[in-house]
Coordinates of C-alpha atoms and ligand atoms in Angstrom, one line a residue:
X253 CA -2.6 -17.1 -14.7
X254 CA -5.5 -19.5 -14.1
X255 CA -6.6 -20.8 -10.8
X256 CA -5.5 -24.2 -11.8
X257 CA -1.8 -23.1 -12.3
X258 CA -1.0 -21.8 -8.6
X259 CA 1.8 -23.5 -7.0
X260 CA 1.1 -24.9 -3.2
X261 CA 2.4 -22.5 -0.8
X262 CA 5.4 -24.0 0.9
X263 CA 7.3 -21.4 2.9
X264 CA 10.8 -22.9 2.5
X265 CA 10.4 -22.9 -1.2
X266 CA 9.0 -18.9 -1.3
X267 CA 11.9 -18.0 1.0
X268 CA 14.4 -19.4 -1.6
X269 CA 13.0 -16.9 -4.3
X270 CA 14.0 -13.8 -1.9
X271 CA 17.9 -13.4 -2.0
X272 CA 17.8 -10.8 0.4
X273 CA 16.4 -12.8 3.2
X274 CA 19.4 -15.1 2.9
X275 CA 21.8 -12.8 4.7
X276 CA 23.4 -12.2 8.0
X277 CA 23.5 -8.9 9.8
X278 CA 25.7 -8.4 13.0
X279 CA 26.5 -12.3 12.2
X280 CA 22.9 -13.3 13.0
X281 CA 20.7 -14.7 10.4
X282 CA 18.4 -11.6 9.1
X283 CA 14.9 -11.8 10.5
X284 CA 13.0 -9.1 8.3
X285 CA 9.7 -8.2 9.9
X286 CA 9.4 -4.7 8.3
X287 CA 7.4 -5.6 5.5
X288 CA 4.7 -2.8 6.3
X289 CA 7.6 -0.4 5.3
X290 CA 8.7 -2.3 2.3
X291 CA 8.9 -5.6 1.0
X292 CA 11.8 -7.8 -0.2
X293 CA 11.8 -8.8 -3.9
X294 CA 11.8 -12.2 -5.6
X295 CA 14.5 -13.3 -7.9
X296 CA 12.0 -12.9 -10.8
X297 CA 11.6 -9.3 -10.2
X298 CA 15.4 -8.7 -9.8
X299 CA 15.9 -10.7 -12.9
X300 CA 13.6 -8.5 -14.8
X301 CA 15.4 -5.2 -13.6
X302 CA 18.5 -6.6 -14.9
X303 CA 17.0 -7.7 -18.1
X304 CA 15.3 -4.5 -18.8
X305 CA 18.6 -2.3 -18.4
X306 CA 20.8 -4.8 -20.1
X307 CA 18.5 -5.4 -23.2
X308 CA 15.3 -3.2 -23.5
X309 CA 16.4 -0.1 -22.2
X310 CA 14.7 2.7 -24.3
X311 CA 12.0 5.2 -24.3
X312 CA 8.5 4.3 -24.8
X313 CA 5.3 5.5 -26.9
X314 CA 7.0 7.7 -29.3
X315 CA 10.0 5.3 -30.6
X316 CA 10.0 3.9 -34.1
X317 CA 12.8 1.7 -33.2
X318 CA 12.7 -1.9 -32.4
X319 CA 13.8 -1.6 -28.7
X320 CA 11.5 1.2 -28.1
X321 CA 8.5 -0.9 -29.4
X322 CA 9.7 -3.8 -27.2
X323 CA 9.9 -1.5 -24.1
X324 CA 6.3 0.2 -25.2
X325 CA 4.8 -3.4 -25.4
X326 CA 6.1 -4.5 -22.1
X327 CA 5.1 -1.5 -20.5
X328 CA 1.7 -1.6 -21.7
X329 CA 1.5 -5.5 -20.9
X330 CA 2.2 -4.8 -17.4
X331 CA -0.5 -2.4 -17.2
X332 CA -2.7 -5.2 -18.4
X333 CA -1.4 -7.6 -15.9
X334 CA -2.1 -5.1 -13.0
X335 CA -5.7 -4.4 -14.6
X336 CA -6.6 -8.1 -14.2
X337 CA -5.0 -8.5 -11.0
X338 CA -7.4 -6.0 -9.3
X339 CA -10.1 -6.6 -11.8
X340 CA -10.2 -3.3 -13.2
X341 CA -12.6 -2.9 -16.4
X342 CA -10.1 -1.7 -18.6
X343 CA -6.3 -0.8 -18.8
X344 CA -7.1 2.6 -19.3
X345 CA -8.1 3.0 -15.7
X346 CA -4.5 2.0 -14.7
X347 CA -2.5 4.9 -14.1
X348 CA 1.2 4.6 -13.3
X349 CA 2.4 7.1 -10.3
X350 CA 5.5 7.3 -8.3
X351 CA 3.4 5.4 -5.3
X352 CA 0.6 5.7 -3.0
X353 CA 1.8 9.0 -2.0
X354 CA 1.8 10.4 -5.4
X355 CA -1.5 8.8 -6.2
X356 CA -3.5 10.6 -3.4
X357 CA -1.6 13.6 -4.5
X358 CA -2.8 13.4 -7.9
X359 CA -6.5 12.7 -6.8
X360 CA -6.3 15.6 -4.4
X361 CA -5.0 18.1 -7.0
X362 CA -6.9 16.9 -9.9
X363 CA -10.2 15.7 -8.6
X364 CA -9.9 18.3 -6.2
X365 CA -10.1 20.8 -8.7
X366 CA -13.7 19.9 -9.5
X367 CA -14.6 20.6 -5.8
X368 CA -16.0 24.1 -4.7
X369 CA -15.8 26.0 -1.1
X370 CA -17.7 24.2 1.6
X371 CA -17.4 20.8 0.1
X372 CA -16.3 18.1 2.4
X373 CA -13.6 15.4 2.5
X374 CA -14.0 12.7 5.0
X375 CA -10.9 10.6 6.3
X376 CA -10.5 8.4 9.5
X377 CA -8.4 8.8 12.4
X378 CA -5.7 5.7 11.5
X379 CA -4.7 7.3 8.2
X380 CA -1.1 7.6 7.1
X381 CA 0.3 11.2 6.7
X382 CA 0.2 10.6 3.0
X383 CA -4.0 10.3 3.4
X384 CA -3.9 13.3 5.4
X385 CA -1.6 16.0 4.1
X386 CA -2.7 16.2 0.6
X387 CA -6.5 16.8 1.8
X388 CA -5.2 19.5 4.0
X389 CA -3.5 21.1 1.4
X390 CA -6.4 20.9 -0.7
X391 CA -8.9 22.1 1.8
X392 CA -6.5 25.3 2.3
X393 CA -6.1 25.9 -1.4
X394 CA -9.9 25.7 -2.0
X395 CA -11.8 26.3 1.2
X396 CA -13.0 22.8 1.8
X397 CA -13.6 21.3 5.1
X398 CA -11.7 18.1 6.2
X399 CA -13.8 15.8 8.6
X400 CA -12.2 12.8 10.4
X401 CA -14.1 9.8 11.5
X402 CA -13.1 8.7 14.9
X403 CA -11.9 5.2 15.9
X404 CA -12.5 3.2 19.2
X405 CA -9.4 2.1 21.6
X406 CA -9.3 -1.2 19.6
X407 CA -8.5 0.6 16.4
X408 CA -11.7 0.2 14.6
X409 CA -13.7 2.9 12.8
X410 CA -16.6 3.7 14.9
X411 CA -19.4 3.2 12.5
X412 CA -22.1 5.4 13.7
X413 CA -19.7 8.5 13.9
X414 CA -18.7 7.8 10.5
X415 CA -22.3 7.5 9.4
X416 CA -22.8 11.0 11.1
X417 CA -19.9 12.5 9.3
X418 CA -20.8 11.5 6.0
X419 CA -23.5 13.9 4.5
X420 CA -24.7 15.3 1.4
X421 CA -21.9 18.0 1.7
X422 CA -19.3 15.0 1.6
X423 CA -17.6 14.8 -1.9
X424 CA -14.9 12.2 -1.4
X425 CA -14.2 9.8 1.5
X426 CA -10.5 9.0 1.5
X427 CA -9.7 5.8 3.8
X428 CA -7.0 3.3 4.1
X429 CA -8.0 -0.3 3.3
X430 CA -5.6 -1.7 5.9
X431 CA -3.9 0.5 8.7
X432 CA 0.0 0.2 8.5
X433 CA 0.3 0.8 12.0
X434 CA -2.8 -1.1 13.7
X435 CA -3.3 -3.7 11.1
X436 CA -7.0 -2.9 11.3
X437 CA -9.0 -4.0 8.0
X438 CA -11.8 -1.6 7.3
X439 CA -14.9 -2.4 5.6
X440 CA -14.4 -0.6 2.3
X441 CA -17.1 -2.3 0.4
X442 CA -19.7 -1.0 2.7
X443 CA -18.1 2.3 3.0
X444 CA -18.5 2.6 -0.8
X445 CA -22.1 2.1 -0.6
X446 CA -22.5 4.6 1.9
X447 CA -20.6 7.1 0.2
X448 CA -22.3 6.6 -3.1
X449 CA -25.7 6.8 -1.4
X450 CA -24.7 10.6 -0.4
X451 CA -23.4 11.2 -3.9
X452 CA -19.7 11.0 -2.6
X453 CA -16.8 9.3 -4.1
X454 CA -14.4 7.0 -2.5
X455 CA -10.7 6.6 -2.6
X456 CA -9.2 3.5 -1.0
X457 CA -5.7 3.4 0.1
X458 CA -4.6 -0.1 -0.7
X459 CA -0.9 0.3 0.0
X460 CA -1.2 -2.4 3.0
X461 CA -3.8 -4.5 1.4
X462 CA -3.1 -5.6 -2.0
X463 CA 0.0 -7.5 -0.8
X464 CA -2.1 -9.8 1.6
X465 CA -5.4 -10.1 0.0
X466 CA -7.3 -10.4 -3.4
X467 CA -8.4 -7.1 -4.6
X468 CA -11.5 -6.6 -6.8
X469 CA -11.9 -2.9 -7.4
X470 CA -15.2 -3.7 -9.4
X471 CA -16.8 -5.4 -6.4
X472 CA -15.5 -3.1 -3.8
X473 CA -17.0 -0.4 -6.0
X474 CA -14.2 2.1 -5.0
X475 CA -13.7 5.0 -7.2
X476 CA -10.0 5.1 -6.6
X477 CA -7.6 2.6 -5.4
X478 CA -3.9 3.6 -4.7
X479 CA -0.8 1.4 -3.8
X480 CA 2.8 1.1 -4.2
X481 CA 4.8 -1.4 -6.1
X482 CA 7.7 -1.7 -3.3
X483 CA 5.3 -2.8 -0.7
X484 CA 3.9 -5.5 -3.0
X485 CA 7.4 -7.3 -4.0
X486 CA 8.2 -4.7 -6.9
X487 CA 10.8 -1.9 -7.3
X488 CA 10.6 1.5 -5.5
X489 CA 9.6 4.7 -7.2
X490 CA 6.4 3.3 -8.9
X491 CA 2.8 2.7 -7.9
X492 CA -0.7 2.7 -9.4
X493 CA -3.6 4.9 -9.3
X494 CA -6.9 2.9 -10.5
X495 CA -9.7 5.5 -11.3
X496 CA -12.9 4.7 -12.7
X497 CA -12.8 5.8 -16.3
X498 CA -15.8 8.3 -16.5
X499 CA -14.5 9.9 -13.4
X500 CA -10.8 10.1 -14.8
X501 CA -12.1 11.5 -17.8
X502 CA -13.7 14.4 -16.1
X503 CA -10.8 15.2 -14.2
X504 CA -8.1 17.7 -15.5
X505 CA -4.5 16.5 -16.0
X506 CA -2.2 16.8 -12.5
X507 CA 1.4 17.8 -14.4
X508 CA 1.9 19.0 -17.8
X509 CA 4.6 17.8 -20.3
X510 CA 5.3 15.2 -22.9
X511 CA 3.4 12.0 -23.3
X512 CA 0.2 13.7 -21.8
X513 CA -0.8 15.8 -24.7
X514 CA -2.5 15.4 -28.0
X515 CA -1.5 18.6 -29.6
X516 CA 0.4 21.5 -28.4
X517 CA 0.5 25.1 -29.8
X518 CA 1.5 28.3 -27.9
X519 CA -2.1 29.2 -27.7
X520 CA -3.8 25.9 -26.8
X521 CA -3.0 22.2 -25.9
X522 CA -5.4 19.4 -25.8
X523 CA -4.5 16.3 -24.1
X524 CA -4.1 12.8 -24.5
X525 CA -6.4 10.0 -23.9
X526 CA -6.3 7.8 -20.8
X527 CA -4.1 6.7 -19.1
X528 CA -1.5 9.0 -20.9
X529 CA -3.4 12.2 -19.8
X530 CA -2.1 11.6 -16.3
X531 CA 1.4 10.1 -17.0
X532 CA 3.4 13.4 -18.1
X533 CA 7.1 12.8 -18.8
X534 CA 9.1 9.4 -19.1
X535 CA 7.5 7.2 -16.6
X536 CA 9.5 4.6 -14.5
X537 CA 9.6 2.5 -17.6
X538 CA 11.6 -0.4 -15.5
X539 CA 9.6 0.1 -12.8
X540 CA 6.4 -0.5 -14.4
X541 CA 7.3 -3.5 -16.2
X542 CA 9.2 -4.9 -13.2
X543 CA 5.8 -4.2 -11.0
X544 CA 4.1 -6.1 -13.8
X545 CA 6.7 -9.1 -13.0
X546 CA 5.7 -8.9 -9.3
X547 CA 2.1 -8.9 -9.6
X548 CA 2.7 -12.1 -12.1
X549 CA 4.4 -13.5 -9.3
X550 CA 2.1 -12.8 -6.9
X551 CA -0.8 -14.1 -8.9
X552 CA 0.9 -17.4 -9.3
X553 CA 0.5 -17.9 -5.6
X554 CA -2.2 -19.1 -3.5
X555 CA -3.4 -16.2 -1.8
X556 CA -5.8 -18.0 0.4
X557 CA -2.9 -20.0 1.8
X558 CA -0.9 -16.8 2.1
X559 CA -3.7 -15.0 4.1
X560 CA -4.0 -18.1 6.5
X561 CA -0.3 -18.3 6.8
X562 CA 0.3 -14.4 7.8
X563 CA -2.7 -14.5 10.0
X564 CA -1.2 -17.6 12.0
X565 CA 2.1 -15.7 12.3
X566 CA 0.4 -12.3 13.7
X567 CA -1.8 -14.5 16.3
X568 CA 1.2 -16.6 17.1
X569 CA 3.5 -13.5 17.8
X570 CA 0.7 -11.4 19.5
X571 CA -0.2 -14.2 21.9
X572 CA 3.3 -14.7 22.9
X573 CA 3.8 -11.0 23.5
X574 CA 0.9 -10.7 25.4
X575 CA 2.5 -12.9 28.0
X576 CA 5.2 -10.2 28.8
X577 CA 4.2 -8.2 31.9
X578 CA 3.8 -4.6 30.7
X579 CA 3.0 -5.4 27.4
X580 CA 0.5 -3.4 25.7
X581 CA -0.6 -4.3 22.1
X582 CA -1.8 -1.4 20.1
X583 CA -4.3 -2.3 17.6
X584 CA -6.7 -5.3 18.8
X585 CA -9.6 -4.7 16.0
X586 CA -11.5 -7.9 15.2
X587 CA -10.8 -7.8 11.5
X588 CA -7.0 -7.4 11.4
X589 CA -4.1 -8.6 9.1
X590 CA -0.5 -9.3 9.9
X591 CA 0.8 -6.4 11.9
X592 CA 1.5 -6.6 15.4
X593 CA 2.3 -3.0 17.0
X594 CA 3.3 -2.9 20.7
X595 CA 4.8 -1.0 23.6
X596 CA 6.5 -2.1 26.5
X597 CA 5.7 -0.2 29.7
X598 CA 9.1 1.8 30.8
X599 CA 11.1 0.9 27.6
X600 CA 11.1 3.5 24.7
X601 CA 10.3 1.9 21.5
X602 CA 13.4 3.0 20.0
X603 CA 15.6 1.3 22.4
X604 CA 13.9 -2.1 22.0
X605 CA 14.0 -1.4 18.1
X606 CA 17.8 -1.0 18.4
X607 CA 18.4 -3.7 20.6
X608 CA 16.4 -6.2 18.3
X609 CA 18.4 -4.8 15.0
X610 CA 21.6 -5.9 17.0
X611 CA 20.2 -9.3 17.2
X612 CA 19.5 -9.4 13.5
X613 CA 15.8 -8.5 13.4
X614 CA 14.1 -5.6 11.4
X615 CA 11.3 -4.1 13.0
X616 CA 10.1 -0.6 12.6
X617 CA 9.9 1.4 15.5
X618 CA 8.1 5.2 15.7
X619 CA 5.1 6.9 14.7
X620 CA 4.7 5.0 11.5
X621 CA 3.6 8.2 9.6
X622 CA 0.5 8.1 11.9
X623 CA 1.2 10.7 14.3
X624 CA -2.4 11.7 15.0
X625 CA -3.0 8.2 15.8
X626 CA -0.3 8.0 18.2
X627 CA -1.7 11.1 19.8
X628 CA -4.9 9.3 20.2
X629 CA -3.3 6.5 22.0
X630 CA -1.2 9.0 24.1
X631 CA 2.2 7.4 23.1
X632 CA 5.4 8.4 21.4
X633 CA 5.4 5.4 19.0
X634 CA 5.2 1.5 18.7
X635 CA 7.6 -1.4 17.7
X636 CA 5.8 -2.8 14.9
X637 CA 6.5 -6.5 13.5
X638 CA 4.9 -6.7 10.0
X639 CA 4.9 -9.8 8.4
X640 CA 5.0 -11.2 4.9
X641 CA 4.2 -14.8 3.4
X642 CA 8.0 -15.6 3.6
X643 CA 8.1 -15.3 7.2
X644 CA 7.9 -18.2 9.4
X645 CA 6.8 -19.4 13.1
X646 CA 10.6 -20.1 13.8
X647 CA 11.3 -16.5 13.2
X648 CA 8.9 -15.4 15.4
X649 CA 10.3 -17.6 18.0
X650 CA 13.5 -16.1 17.7
X651 CA 11.9 -12.8 17.8
X652 CA 10.1 -13.6 20.9
X653 CA 13.4 -14.6 22.5
X654 CA 15.2 -11.6 21.2
X655 CA 12.2 -9.1 22.9
X656 CA 12.6 -10.9 26.2
X657 CA 16.6 -10.4 26.3
X658 CA 16.2 -6.9 25.3
X659 CA 13.8 -6.2 28.1
X660 CA 16.1 -7.9 30.4
X661 CA 18.8 -5.4 29.3
X662 CA 16.6 -2.3 29.2
X663 CA 14.6 -2.9 32.7
Ligands
PLP906 C1 3.3 3.1 3.0 C2 1.9 3.9 3.1 C3 1.6 5.0 2.1 C4 2.6 5.7 1.6 O1 3.1 4.9 0.6 P1 4.4 5.4 -0.3 O2 5.0 4.2 -0.9 O3 5.5 5.9 0.6 O4 3.9 6.7 -1.1 C5 0.3 5.3 2.5 N1 -0.7 4.7 3.1 C6 -0.5 3.7 3.8 C7 -1.7 2.7 4.5 C8 1.1 3.0 3.8 O5 1.2 2.0 4.5

């Protein structure tokens, strides 16, 4: 879609396209503030899922028949939609994965194979477990060293410390674009420049960024960018790894099987070209096509207006929460997106989350797959409200009332 075709951003109209938001839980109108964990799906995506399985269901890439060819075309079309949306140079640089976790594991295994003992991987202290554990496993397997760039109490990367840890030994920087727990936006473009200056590559975990801001992998100049479909209004079980072509070409395949081969004999197998080299077996065809639909939907929206709206919701919620006595906001970075994590003195996050749930409000409680981060703050977990463009100030008001009520019940 071109710029001119974007529809003006009107929350009420957007909400109508998300059937899941129209339900009640425990007799209360649902307020869905768990978008950091997964997002709801617009009608166009639901329709695409239905259409695919009702009409187009066939295996792709090898079929001679009509349905197979149609499914192949749609699947490859989705790849192109995604390529354009994140501004990749070629659609061959878009690899379908199962999600962010799968994408990182692919890089850890495949790019990791090119590394040698003593090489270093640099991550940050605010990473999701899925951007920690695959590197730990790789470091064990290949005798590499994992370095962790620390953060300050506000939840921002400490630049000087990062700079000190980034050396000629660093082969890869793996860092989240936006922290799922704190909302911190990392300066990934700047980090990419620094990484490249010492000859390192950079992987950006985009699981929390693509649904909130425009993504341009060329401008960012990252070597890898990963995200999950389900957090960007698409189905679960599918995601994307973007990688620079020359790098992907140099990397060995991650998994072996059908579709990733060019020629197989018992003595020797040659591999298929990109992107198929990294897509062994039957992919999640419906998932890929419907992720394409979700991205198409997103590209029809005014992303600037979305950003303004989401930022407003987060500020509004945070300011109101801040008025409670004993309230501690976790994550106060200057550059932050629509996540508000908090704890109340003397109240376990789980208890608060449970009471909010009974009032129809879906939030997440716990460590948010960032246990080292919880250790850093010395807390068991937080309550996290994470917003999407379909949320409203009115919902925030109801949420604040519910928090107040819950606190009174728990004190
Ligand atoms: C959700 C998330 C992941 C993991 O995504 P999956 O869809 O579970 O694979 C990784 N990193 C961040 C920052 C996330 O928010």
